[in-house]
Short mmCIF file of C-alpha atoms and ligand atoms in Angstrom, two decimals:
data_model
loop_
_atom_site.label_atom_id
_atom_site.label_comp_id
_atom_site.label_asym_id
_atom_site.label_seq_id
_atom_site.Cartn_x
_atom_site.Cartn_y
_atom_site.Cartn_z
CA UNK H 208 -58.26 -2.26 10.80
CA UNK H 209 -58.18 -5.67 12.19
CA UNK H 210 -57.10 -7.49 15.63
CA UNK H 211 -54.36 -9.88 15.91
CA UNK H 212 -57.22 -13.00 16.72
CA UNK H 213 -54.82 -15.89 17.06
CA UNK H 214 -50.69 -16.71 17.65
CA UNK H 215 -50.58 -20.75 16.22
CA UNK H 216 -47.09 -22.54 16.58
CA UNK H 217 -45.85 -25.66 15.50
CA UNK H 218 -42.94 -27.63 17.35
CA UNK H 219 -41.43 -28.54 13.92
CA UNK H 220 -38.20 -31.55 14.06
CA UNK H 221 -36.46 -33.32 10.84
CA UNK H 222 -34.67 -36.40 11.69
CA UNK H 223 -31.28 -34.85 10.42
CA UNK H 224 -29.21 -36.95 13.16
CA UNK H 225 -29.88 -40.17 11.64
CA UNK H 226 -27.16 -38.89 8.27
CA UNK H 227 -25.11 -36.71 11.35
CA UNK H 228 -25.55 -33.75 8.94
CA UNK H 229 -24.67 -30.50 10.98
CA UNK H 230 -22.43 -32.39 13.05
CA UNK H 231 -19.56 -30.56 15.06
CA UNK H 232 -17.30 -30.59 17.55
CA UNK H 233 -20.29 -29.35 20.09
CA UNK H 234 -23.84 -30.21 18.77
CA UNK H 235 -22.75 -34.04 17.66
CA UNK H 236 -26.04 -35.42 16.89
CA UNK H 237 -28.39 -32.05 16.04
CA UNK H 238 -32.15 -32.98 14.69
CA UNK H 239 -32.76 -29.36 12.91
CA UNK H 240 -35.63 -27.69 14.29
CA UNK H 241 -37.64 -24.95 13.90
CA UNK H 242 -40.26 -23.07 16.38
CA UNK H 243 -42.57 -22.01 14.04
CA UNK H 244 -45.24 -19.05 14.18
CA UNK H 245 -47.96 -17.50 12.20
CA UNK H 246 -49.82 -14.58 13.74
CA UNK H 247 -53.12 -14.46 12.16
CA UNK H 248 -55.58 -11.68 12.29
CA UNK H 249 -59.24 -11.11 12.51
CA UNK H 250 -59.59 -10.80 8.67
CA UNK H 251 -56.91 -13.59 7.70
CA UNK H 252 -54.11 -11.58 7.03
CA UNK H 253 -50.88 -13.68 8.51
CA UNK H 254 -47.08 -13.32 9.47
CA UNK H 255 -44.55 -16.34 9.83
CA UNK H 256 -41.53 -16.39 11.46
CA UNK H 257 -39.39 -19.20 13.05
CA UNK H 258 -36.93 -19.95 15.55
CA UNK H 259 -34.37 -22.74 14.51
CA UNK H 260 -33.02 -25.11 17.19
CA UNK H 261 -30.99 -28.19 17.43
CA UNK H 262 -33.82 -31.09 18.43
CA UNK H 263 -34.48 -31.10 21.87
CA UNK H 264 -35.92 -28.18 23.43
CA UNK H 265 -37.80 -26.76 20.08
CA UNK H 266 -40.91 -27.47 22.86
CA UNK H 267 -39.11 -24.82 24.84
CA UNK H 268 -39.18 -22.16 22.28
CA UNK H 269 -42.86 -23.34 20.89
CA UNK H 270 -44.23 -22.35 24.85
CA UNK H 271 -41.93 -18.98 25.37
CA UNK H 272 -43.20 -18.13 22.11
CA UNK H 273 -47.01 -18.24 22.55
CA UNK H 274 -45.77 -16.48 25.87
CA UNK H 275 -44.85 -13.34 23.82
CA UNK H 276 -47.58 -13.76 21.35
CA UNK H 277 -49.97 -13.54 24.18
CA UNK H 278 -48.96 -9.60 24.61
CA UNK H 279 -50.25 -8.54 20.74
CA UNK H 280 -53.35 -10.64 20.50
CA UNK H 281 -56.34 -8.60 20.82
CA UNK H 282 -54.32 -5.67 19.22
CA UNK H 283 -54.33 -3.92 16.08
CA UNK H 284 -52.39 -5.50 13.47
CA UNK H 285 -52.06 -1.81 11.73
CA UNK H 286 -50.67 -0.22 15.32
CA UNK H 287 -48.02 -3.21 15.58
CA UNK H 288 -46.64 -2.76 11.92
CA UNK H 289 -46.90 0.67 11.87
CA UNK H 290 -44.65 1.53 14.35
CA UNK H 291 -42.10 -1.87 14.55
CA UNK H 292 -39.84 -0.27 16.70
CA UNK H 293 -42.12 0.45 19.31
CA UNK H 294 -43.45 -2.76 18.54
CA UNK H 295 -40.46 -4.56 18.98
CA UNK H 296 -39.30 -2.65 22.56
CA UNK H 297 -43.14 -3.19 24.05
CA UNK H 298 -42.08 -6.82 23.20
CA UNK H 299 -38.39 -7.34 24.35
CA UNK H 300 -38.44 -5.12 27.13
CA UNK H 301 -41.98 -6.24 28.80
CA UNK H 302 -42.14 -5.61 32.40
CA UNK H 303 -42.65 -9.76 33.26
CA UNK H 304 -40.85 -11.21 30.63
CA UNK H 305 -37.71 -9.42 30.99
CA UNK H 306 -36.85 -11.35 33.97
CA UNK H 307 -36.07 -14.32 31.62
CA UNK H 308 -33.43 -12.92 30.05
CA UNK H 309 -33.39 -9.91 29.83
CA UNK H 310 -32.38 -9.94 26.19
CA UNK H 311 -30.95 -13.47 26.07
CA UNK H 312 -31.84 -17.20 25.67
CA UNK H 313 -35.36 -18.52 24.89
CA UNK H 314 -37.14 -15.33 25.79
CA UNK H 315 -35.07 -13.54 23.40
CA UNK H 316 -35.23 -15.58 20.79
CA UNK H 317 -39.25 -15.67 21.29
CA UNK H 318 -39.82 -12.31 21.47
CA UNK H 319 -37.75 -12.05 17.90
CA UNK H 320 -39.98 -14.63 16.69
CA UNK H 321 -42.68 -12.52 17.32
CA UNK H 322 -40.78 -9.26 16.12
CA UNK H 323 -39.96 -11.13 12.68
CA UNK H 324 -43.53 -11.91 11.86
CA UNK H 325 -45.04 -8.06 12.30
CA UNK H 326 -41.86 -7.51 9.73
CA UNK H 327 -43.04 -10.96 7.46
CA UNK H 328 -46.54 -8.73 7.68
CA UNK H 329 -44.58 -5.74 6.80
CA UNK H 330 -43.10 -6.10 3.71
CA UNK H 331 -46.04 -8.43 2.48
CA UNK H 332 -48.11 -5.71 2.48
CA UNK H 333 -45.93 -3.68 0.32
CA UNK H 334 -45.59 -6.99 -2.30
CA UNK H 335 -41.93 -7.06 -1.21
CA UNK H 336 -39.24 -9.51 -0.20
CA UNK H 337 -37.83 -8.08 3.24
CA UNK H 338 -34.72 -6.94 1.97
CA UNK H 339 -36.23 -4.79 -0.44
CA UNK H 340 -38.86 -3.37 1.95
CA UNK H 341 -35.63 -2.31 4.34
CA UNK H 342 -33.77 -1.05 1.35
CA UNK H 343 -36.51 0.72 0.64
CA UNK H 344 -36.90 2.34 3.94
CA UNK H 345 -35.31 6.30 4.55
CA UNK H 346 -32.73 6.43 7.03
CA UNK H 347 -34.90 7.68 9.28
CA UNK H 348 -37.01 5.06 8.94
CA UNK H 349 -34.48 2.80 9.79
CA UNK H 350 -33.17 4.39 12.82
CA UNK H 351 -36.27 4.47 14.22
CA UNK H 352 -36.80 1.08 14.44
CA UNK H 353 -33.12 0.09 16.28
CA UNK H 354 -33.46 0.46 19.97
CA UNK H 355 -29.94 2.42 20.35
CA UNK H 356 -30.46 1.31 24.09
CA UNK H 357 -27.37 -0.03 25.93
CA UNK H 358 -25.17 0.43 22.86
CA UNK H 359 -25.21 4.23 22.42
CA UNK H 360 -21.80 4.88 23.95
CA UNK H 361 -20.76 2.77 20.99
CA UNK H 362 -23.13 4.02 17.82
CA UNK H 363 -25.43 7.24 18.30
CA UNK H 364 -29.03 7.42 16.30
CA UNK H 365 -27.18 10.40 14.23
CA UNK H 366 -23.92 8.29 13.41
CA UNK H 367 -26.26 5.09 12.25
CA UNK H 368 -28.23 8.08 10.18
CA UNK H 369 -25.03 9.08 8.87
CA UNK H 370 -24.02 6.03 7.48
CA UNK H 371 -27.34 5.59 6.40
CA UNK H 372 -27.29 8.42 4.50
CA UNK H 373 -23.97 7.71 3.35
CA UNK H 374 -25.57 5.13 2.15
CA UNK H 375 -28.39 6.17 -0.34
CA UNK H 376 -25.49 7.18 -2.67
CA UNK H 377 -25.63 4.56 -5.42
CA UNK H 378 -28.17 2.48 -3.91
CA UNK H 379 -30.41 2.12 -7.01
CA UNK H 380 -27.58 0.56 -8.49
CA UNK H 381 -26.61 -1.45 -6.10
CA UNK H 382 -30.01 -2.95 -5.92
CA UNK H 383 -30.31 -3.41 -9.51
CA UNK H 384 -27.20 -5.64 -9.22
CA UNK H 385 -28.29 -7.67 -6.40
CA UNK H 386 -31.32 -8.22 -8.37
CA UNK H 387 -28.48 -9.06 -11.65
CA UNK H 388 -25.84 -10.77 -9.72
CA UNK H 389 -27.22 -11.86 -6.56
CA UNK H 390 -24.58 -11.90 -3.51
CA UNK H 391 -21.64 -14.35 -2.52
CA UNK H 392 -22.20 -17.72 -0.89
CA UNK H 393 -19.84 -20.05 0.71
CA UNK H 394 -20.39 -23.31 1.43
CA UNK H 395 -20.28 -25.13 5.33
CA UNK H 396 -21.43 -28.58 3.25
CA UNK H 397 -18.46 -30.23 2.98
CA UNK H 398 -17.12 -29.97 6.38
CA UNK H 399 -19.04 -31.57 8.76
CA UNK H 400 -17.34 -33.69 11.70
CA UNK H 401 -19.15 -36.61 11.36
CA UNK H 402 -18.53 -37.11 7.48
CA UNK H 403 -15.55 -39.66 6.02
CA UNK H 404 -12.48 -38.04 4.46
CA UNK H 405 -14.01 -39.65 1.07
CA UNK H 406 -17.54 -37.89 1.74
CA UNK H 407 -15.25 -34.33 2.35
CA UNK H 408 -13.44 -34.00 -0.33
CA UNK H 409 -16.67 -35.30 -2.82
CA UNK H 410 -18.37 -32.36 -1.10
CA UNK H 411 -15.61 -29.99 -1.56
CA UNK H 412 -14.58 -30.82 -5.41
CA UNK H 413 -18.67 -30.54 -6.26
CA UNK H 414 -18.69 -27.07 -4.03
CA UNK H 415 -15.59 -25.64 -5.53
CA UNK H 416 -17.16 -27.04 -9.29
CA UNK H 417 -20.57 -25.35 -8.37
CA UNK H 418 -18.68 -22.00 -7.93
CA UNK H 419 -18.10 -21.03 -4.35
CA UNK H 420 -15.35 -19.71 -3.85
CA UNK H 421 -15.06 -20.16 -0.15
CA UNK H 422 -15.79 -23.56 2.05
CA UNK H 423 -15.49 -24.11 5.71
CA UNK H 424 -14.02 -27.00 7.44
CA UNK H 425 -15.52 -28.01 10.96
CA UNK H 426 -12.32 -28.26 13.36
CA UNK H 427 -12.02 -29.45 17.59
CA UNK H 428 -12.85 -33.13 17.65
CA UNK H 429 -9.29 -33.50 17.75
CA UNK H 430 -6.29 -32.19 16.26
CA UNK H 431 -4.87 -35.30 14.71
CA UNK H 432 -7.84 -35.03 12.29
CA UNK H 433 -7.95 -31.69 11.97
CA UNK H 434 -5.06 -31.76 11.20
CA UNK H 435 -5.45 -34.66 8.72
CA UNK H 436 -8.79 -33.37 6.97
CA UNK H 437 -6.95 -29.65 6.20
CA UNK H 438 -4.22 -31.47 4.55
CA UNK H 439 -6.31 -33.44 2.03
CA UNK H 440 -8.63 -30.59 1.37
CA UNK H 441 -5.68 -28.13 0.93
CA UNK H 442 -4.30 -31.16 -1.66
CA UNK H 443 -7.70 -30.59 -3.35
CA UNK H 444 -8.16 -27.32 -3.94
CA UNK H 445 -4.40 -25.78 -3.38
CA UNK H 446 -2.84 -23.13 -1.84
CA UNK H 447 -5.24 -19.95 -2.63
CA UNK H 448 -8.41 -21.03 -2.07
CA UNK H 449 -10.23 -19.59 0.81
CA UNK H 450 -11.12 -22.03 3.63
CA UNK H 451 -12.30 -20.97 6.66
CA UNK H 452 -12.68 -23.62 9.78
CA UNK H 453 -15.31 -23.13 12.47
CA UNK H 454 -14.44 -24.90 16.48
CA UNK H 455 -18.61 -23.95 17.63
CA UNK H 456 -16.61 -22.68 20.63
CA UNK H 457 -14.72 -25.88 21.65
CA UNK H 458 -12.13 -24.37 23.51
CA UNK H 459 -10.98 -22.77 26.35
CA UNK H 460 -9.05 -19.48 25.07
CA UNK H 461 -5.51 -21.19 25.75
CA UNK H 462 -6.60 -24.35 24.16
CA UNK H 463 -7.75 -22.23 20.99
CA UNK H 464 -4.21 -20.97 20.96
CA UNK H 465 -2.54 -23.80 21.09
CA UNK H 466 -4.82 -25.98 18.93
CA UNK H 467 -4.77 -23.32 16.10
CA UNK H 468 -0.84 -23.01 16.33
CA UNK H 469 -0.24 -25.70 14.28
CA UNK H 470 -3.21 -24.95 11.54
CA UNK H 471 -1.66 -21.46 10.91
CA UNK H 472 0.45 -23.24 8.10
CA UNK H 473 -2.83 -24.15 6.14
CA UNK H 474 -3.53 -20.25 6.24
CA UNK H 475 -7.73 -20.51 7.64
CA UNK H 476 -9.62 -17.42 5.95
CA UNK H 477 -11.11 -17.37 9.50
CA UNK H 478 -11.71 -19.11 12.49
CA UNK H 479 -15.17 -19.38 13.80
CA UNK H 480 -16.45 -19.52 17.56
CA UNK H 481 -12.96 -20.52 19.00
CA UNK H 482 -14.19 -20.04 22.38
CA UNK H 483 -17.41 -19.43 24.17
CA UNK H 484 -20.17 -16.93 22.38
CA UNK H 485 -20.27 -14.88 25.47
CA UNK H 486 -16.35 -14.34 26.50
CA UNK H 487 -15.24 -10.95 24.75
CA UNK H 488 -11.95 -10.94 26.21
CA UNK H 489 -11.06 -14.46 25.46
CA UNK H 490 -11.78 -13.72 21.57
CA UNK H 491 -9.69 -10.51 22.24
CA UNK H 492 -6.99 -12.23 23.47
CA UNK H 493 -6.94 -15.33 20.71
CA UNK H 494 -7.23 -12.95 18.04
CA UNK H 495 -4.36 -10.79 19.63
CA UNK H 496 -2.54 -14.54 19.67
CA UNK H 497 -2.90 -16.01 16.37
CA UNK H 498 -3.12 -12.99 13.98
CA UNK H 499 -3.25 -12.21 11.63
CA UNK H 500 -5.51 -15.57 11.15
CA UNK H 501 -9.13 -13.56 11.22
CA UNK H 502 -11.39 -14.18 14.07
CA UNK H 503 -15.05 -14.96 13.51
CA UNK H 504 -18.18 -15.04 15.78
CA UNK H 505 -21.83 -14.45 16.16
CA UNK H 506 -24.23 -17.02 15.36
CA UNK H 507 -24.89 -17.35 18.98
CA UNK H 508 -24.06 -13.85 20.13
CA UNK H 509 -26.85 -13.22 21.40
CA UNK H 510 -27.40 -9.39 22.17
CA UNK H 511 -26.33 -6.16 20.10
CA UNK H 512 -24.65 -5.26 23.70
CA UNK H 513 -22.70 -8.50 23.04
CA UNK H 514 -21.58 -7.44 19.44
CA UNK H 515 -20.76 -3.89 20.95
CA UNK H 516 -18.28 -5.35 23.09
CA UNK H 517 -16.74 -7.56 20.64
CA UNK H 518 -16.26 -4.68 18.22
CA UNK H 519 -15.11 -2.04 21.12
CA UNK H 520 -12.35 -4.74 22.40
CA UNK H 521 -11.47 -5.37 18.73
CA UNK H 522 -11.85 -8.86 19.63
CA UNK H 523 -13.49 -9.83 15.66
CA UNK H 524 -12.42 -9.51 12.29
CA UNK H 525 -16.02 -10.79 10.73
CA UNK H 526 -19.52 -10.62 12.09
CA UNK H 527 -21.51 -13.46 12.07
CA UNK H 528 -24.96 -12.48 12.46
CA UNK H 529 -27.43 -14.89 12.79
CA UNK H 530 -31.36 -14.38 11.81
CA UNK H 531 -33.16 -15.65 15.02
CA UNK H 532 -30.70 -15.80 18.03
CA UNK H 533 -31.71 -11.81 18.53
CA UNK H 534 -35.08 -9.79 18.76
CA UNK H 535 -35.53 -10.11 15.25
CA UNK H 536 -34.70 -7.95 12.23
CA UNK H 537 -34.52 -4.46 14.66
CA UNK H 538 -31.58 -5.85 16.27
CA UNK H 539 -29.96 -7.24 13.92
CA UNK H 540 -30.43 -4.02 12.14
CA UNK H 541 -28.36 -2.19 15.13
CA UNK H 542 -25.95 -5.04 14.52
CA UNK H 543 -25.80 -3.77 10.75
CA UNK H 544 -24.88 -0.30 11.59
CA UNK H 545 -22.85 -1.08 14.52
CA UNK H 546 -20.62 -3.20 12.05
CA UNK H 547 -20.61 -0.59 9.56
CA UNK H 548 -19.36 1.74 11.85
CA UNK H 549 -16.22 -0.75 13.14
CA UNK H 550 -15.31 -0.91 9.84
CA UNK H 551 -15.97 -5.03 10.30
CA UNK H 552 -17.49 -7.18 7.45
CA UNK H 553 -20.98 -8.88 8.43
CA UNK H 554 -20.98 -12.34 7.15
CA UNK H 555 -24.17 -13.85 8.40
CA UNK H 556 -24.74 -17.45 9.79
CA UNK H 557 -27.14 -19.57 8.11
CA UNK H 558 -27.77 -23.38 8.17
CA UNK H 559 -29.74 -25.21 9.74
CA UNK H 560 -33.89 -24.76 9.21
CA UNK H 561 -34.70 -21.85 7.36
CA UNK H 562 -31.59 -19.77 8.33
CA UNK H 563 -30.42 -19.32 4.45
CA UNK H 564 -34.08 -18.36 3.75
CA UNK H 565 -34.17 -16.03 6.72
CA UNK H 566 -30.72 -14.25 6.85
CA UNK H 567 -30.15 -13.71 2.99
CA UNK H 568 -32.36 -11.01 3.74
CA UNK H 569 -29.82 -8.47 5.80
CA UNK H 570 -26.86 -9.48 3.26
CA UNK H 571 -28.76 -7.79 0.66
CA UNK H 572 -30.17 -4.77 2.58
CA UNK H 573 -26.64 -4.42 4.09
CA UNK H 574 -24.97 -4.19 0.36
CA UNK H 575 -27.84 -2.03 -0.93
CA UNK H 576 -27.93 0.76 2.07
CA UNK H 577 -24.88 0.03 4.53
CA UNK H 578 -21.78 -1.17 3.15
CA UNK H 579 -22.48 -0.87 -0.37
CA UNK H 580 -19.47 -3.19 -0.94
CA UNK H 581 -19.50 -7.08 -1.16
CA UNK H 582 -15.82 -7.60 -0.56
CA UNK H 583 -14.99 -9.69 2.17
CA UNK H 584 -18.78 -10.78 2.58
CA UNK H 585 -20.66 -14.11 2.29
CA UNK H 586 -23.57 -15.78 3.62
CA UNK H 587 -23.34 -18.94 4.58
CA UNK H 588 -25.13 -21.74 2.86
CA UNK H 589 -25.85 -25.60 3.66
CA UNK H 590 -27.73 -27.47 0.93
CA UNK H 591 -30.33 -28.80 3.79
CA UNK H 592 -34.40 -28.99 4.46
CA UNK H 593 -34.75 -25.83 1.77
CA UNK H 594 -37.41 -28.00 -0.39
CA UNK H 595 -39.93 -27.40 3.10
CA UNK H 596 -39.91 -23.31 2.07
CA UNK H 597 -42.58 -21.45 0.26
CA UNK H 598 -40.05 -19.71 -1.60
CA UNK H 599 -36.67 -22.14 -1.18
CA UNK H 600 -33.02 -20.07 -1.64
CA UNK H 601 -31.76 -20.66 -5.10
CA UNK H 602 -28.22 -20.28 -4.82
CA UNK H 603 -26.68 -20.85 -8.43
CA UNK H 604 -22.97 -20.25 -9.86
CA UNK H 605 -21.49 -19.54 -5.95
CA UNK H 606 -24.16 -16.83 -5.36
CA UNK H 607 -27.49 -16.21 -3.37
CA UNK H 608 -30.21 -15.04 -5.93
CA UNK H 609 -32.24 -12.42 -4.98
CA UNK H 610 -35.48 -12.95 -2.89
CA UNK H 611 -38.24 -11.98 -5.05
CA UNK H 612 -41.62 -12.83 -2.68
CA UNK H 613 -43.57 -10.83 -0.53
CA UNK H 614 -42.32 -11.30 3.14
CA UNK H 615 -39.01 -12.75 5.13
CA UNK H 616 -38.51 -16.08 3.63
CA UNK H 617 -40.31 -18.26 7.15
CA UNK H 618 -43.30 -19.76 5.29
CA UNK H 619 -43.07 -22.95 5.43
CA UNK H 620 -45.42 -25.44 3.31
CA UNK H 621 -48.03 -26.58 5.47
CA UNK H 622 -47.92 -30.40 4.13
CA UNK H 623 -44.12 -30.14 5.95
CA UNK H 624 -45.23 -28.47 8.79
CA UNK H 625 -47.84 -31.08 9.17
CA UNK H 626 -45.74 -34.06 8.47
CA UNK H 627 -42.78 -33.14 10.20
CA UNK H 628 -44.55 -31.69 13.71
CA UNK H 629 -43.23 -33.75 16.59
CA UNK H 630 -44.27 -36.44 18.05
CA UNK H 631 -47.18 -36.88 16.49
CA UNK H 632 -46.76 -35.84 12.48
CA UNK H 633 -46.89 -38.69 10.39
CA UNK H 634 -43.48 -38.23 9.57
CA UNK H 635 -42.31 -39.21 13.13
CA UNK H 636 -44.97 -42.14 13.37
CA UNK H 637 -43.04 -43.42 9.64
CA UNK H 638 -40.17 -43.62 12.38
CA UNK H 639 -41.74 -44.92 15.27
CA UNK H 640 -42.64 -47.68 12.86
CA UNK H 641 -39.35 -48.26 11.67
CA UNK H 642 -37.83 -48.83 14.87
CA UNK H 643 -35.57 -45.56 13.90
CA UNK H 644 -36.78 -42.82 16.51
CA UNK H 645 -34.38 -43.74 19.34
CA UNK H 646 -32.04 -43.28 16.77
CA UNK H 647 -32.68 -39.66 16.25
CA UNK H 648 -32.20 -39.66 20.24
CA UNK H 649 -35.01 -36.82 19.86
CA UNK H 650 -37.77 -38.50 21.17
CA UNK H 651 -38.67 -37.72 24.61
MG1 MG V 20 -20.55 -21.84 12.94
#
C-alpha cells in the first residue's frame, strides 16, 4: 500500500505558431500545448496524463488540474486503481467542483487528467499498453467503470454488456492482428489553412506515397479557396480517393449549407465540425441538408450526454472522439459503447500534443472488444511534436502500429518537459533572445 504523496504539473507550450502548423479556419495561430501531470506516490510509483490545448490558457488547465489532484492526495494509490470507476465519479461529480462545469470545460477536462493517470498507473502495473489492459478487461469489468448516468435512456449497463459480450467472440484474433497489422491512419498534414497550394499538394503526394489512404483538407476561410485547394488536390490524387474536409465549426448551420453546396461535386468522405460542438440540432439539420455527404464531430464534444444526443437525433455519421476533452478513458469508454450501439463508426481525433499517442489507445480496444471491424475507421494522425514522447506513435505503410509499453502513451521526456515549460524553460528564453516570442503571440 502506498499514499498518493504529490500531484506535479507542468504548463508545457511549443512555439508551433511561428510555421502556422495546425492552422484553421478557427484556431489561426495555435502554439500546441499540453497540461501535463504525474501523480506520484509515497513509494515512487507514478501516472502521467495530459491535457492538450491551443497556447494560451494551458495555465488554466495546469491550476484546475492540481484543483482535482488535491482530492486523491493523501489516498491510497491501490483504493484509486482498484476501483476506477468509483474513482473516476468521486472525481467528476465532487460536491464543489461540479459547479464548474458540471461535466464540461476546464474542470472536465482536469478531472480526466486526473482520471487518465490512475488508468496510466493501471495498465503499468500489469506491463501493458492501455489498450491491451482494456482489451483485456471482462465485460463486466468494463461496465463497471462507465458511469451510465444521464445516458441510460439511450444505452443500459446490460445492452453495453451485451455488446461486450458480443464482443469476446474472435477477440484473440483480432488482437493478434492489431499487434500484425496495426490499424488505419489518415492524414490531417497536408491540409492546413495557413499552408501555400505548393506546400498542399507536396504534403498530399508524400501522404498518399506513404500509404494513407485518406487525407483531410481544412475548409471555411473562404470559399473561393476552398474551392480552389479541392480542385488541385482532387487533380492530384483523382476521383476515388477519400478526402474528408474539416470547417472546426465555422459556420452558422445555414452558412454550412450553403458553403458545402458547391463542394458536394468534389464528393468530401466527411465533413468535420460544420457548426458549433454543442448544437445537436444544427448538425441534424445540415446532415438532413447535404446528404448523403457524411457528417463528422466530436473532438470538442465534450460530454457522453452530448454524444447521446447527437446519436439519438441522428445528427452524425462518424464519431470523433477525442482523448482529453472528456473525464478520461471511462467516458470515452461510454462513448465506445454508445457508438457501437448507433451502429456509428468512432474515428477518433488526434493532433495536436500527444493526442496520436493518447487516442490510438481506444481505436485498438474498440476493434479488439467493440466493433471488431475496421471498416470505415481511422485515427487521425499529424506528423507533429511526437519526438517529445517516451514511446512516440510509429505510424508506417498508412497504419498506426500497435502500442507495445506499459501505460497510456502521456510520458513525456523530461529534457522536453523541462525545455519547453513556459515562460521560463530554456526553450522560451532561446526565443526571448531571438526577438521571436511576440511572434508566437503566446507570451503573456
Ligand atoms: Mg477537426
Amino acid at each position: 500500500m502506498s499514499k498518493i504523496m504529490s500531484i506535479e504539473t507542468s504548463d508545457v507550450r511549443f512555439p508551433t505558431s511561428l510555421e502556422l502548423d495546425g492552422s484553421d479556419a478557427v484556431n489561426v495561430d495555435p502554439d500546441y500545448s499540453a497540461a501535463y501531470v504525474r501523480i506520484i506516490a509515497e513509494d515512487g510509483e507514478a501516472g502521467y496524463a495530459l491535457v492538450f490545448t491551443g497556447g494560451r490558457g494551458n495555465e488554466i488547465v495546469v491550476k484546475a488540474i492540481e484543483s482535482y489532484g488535491q482530492l486523491i492526495v493523501g489516498e491510497e494509490l491501490d483504493d484509486l486503481v482498484g476501483d476506477l470507476g468509483a474513482a473516476a465519479k468521486q472525481l467528476v461529480h465532487d460536491s464543489q467542483l461540479r459547479w464548474l462545469g458540471p461535466e464540461k470545460g476546464v474542470s472536465h477536462m482536469a478531472a480526466g487528467a486526473i482520471i487518465n493517470a490512475l488508468w496510466d498507473v493501471a495498465a503499468r502495473r500489469e506491463g501493458k499498453p492501455l489498450w491491451r489492459y482494456l482489451a483485456d478487461l471482462t465485460p463486466e469489468q468494463v461496465v463497471a467503470a462507465i458511469d451510465f448516468t444521464h445516458i441510460s435512456d439511450a444505452l443500459t449497463p446490460d445492452e453495453a454488456l451485451e455488446i461486450l459480450r458480443r464482443g469476446e467472440q474472435g477477440k484473440a484474433e483480432r488482437i493478434a492482428e492489431l499487434e500484425q497489422n496495426g490499424f488505419r491512419a489518415y492524414t490531417t498534414s497536408p491540409g492546413w489553412l495557413g499552408y501555400t497550394d505548393e506546400k498542399m499538394l507536396r504534403l498530399t503526394r508524400e501522404a498518399v506515397a506513404d500509404g494513407f489512404e485518406l487525407i483531410k483538407l481544412k475548409v471555411g476561410g473562404s470559399l473561393e479557396d476552398d474551392i480552389r485547394r479541392f480542385e488541385l488536390v482532387r487533380a492530384e490524387v483523382g476521383p476515388d480517393f477519400p478526402v474528408a474536409i474539416d470547417a472546426n465549426q465555422r459556420w452558422d448551420v445555414e452558412d454550412a449549407i450553403a458553403w458545402l453546396e458547391p463542394l458536394k461535386r468534389f464528393e468530401p468522405f466527411w465533413i468535420e465540425e460544420a457548426t458549433s460542438t454543442d448544437d445537436v440540432l444544427g448538425h441534424a439539420t445540415i446532415r438532413k441538408a447535404i446528404a448523403p455527404m457524411r457528417v463528422a464531430t466530436g473532438e470538442a464534444v465534450q460530454s457522453r450526454i452530448i454524444f447521446k444526443q447527437l446519436l439519438q437525433a441522428q445528427a452524425i455519421d462518424v464519431m470523433q472522439i477525442d482523448s482529453v476533452r472528456v473525464a478520461g478513458v471511462n467516458e470515452n469508454l461510454g462513448n465506445i459503447l454508445l457508438a457501437a450501439k448507433f451502429g456509428v463508426p468512432v474515428c477518433p481525433h488526434a493532433g495536436g500534443v500527444g493526442l496520436c499517442e493518447l487516442v490510438q489507445h481506444f481505436s485498438f480496444f474498440d476493434y479488439a472488444a467493440v466493433a471488431g471491424t475496421q471498416d470505415d475507421r481511422y485515427i487521425e494522425f499529424v506528423d507533429h511534436l511526437h519526438e517529445h514522447f517516451a514511446e512516440p506513435v510509429v505510424v508506417t505503410g498508412g497504419r498506426y502500429r500497435a502500442p507495445q509499453q506499459p501505460g497510456n502513451g502521456a510520458e513525456m521526456l523530461p529534457d522536453s518537459v523541462a525545455t519547453w515549460t513556459f515562460p521560463d524553460g530554456p526553450g522560451w528564453q532561446e526565443l526571448e533572445r531571438r526577438g521571436l516570442r511576440a511572434a508566437t503571440r503566446t507570451a503573456r
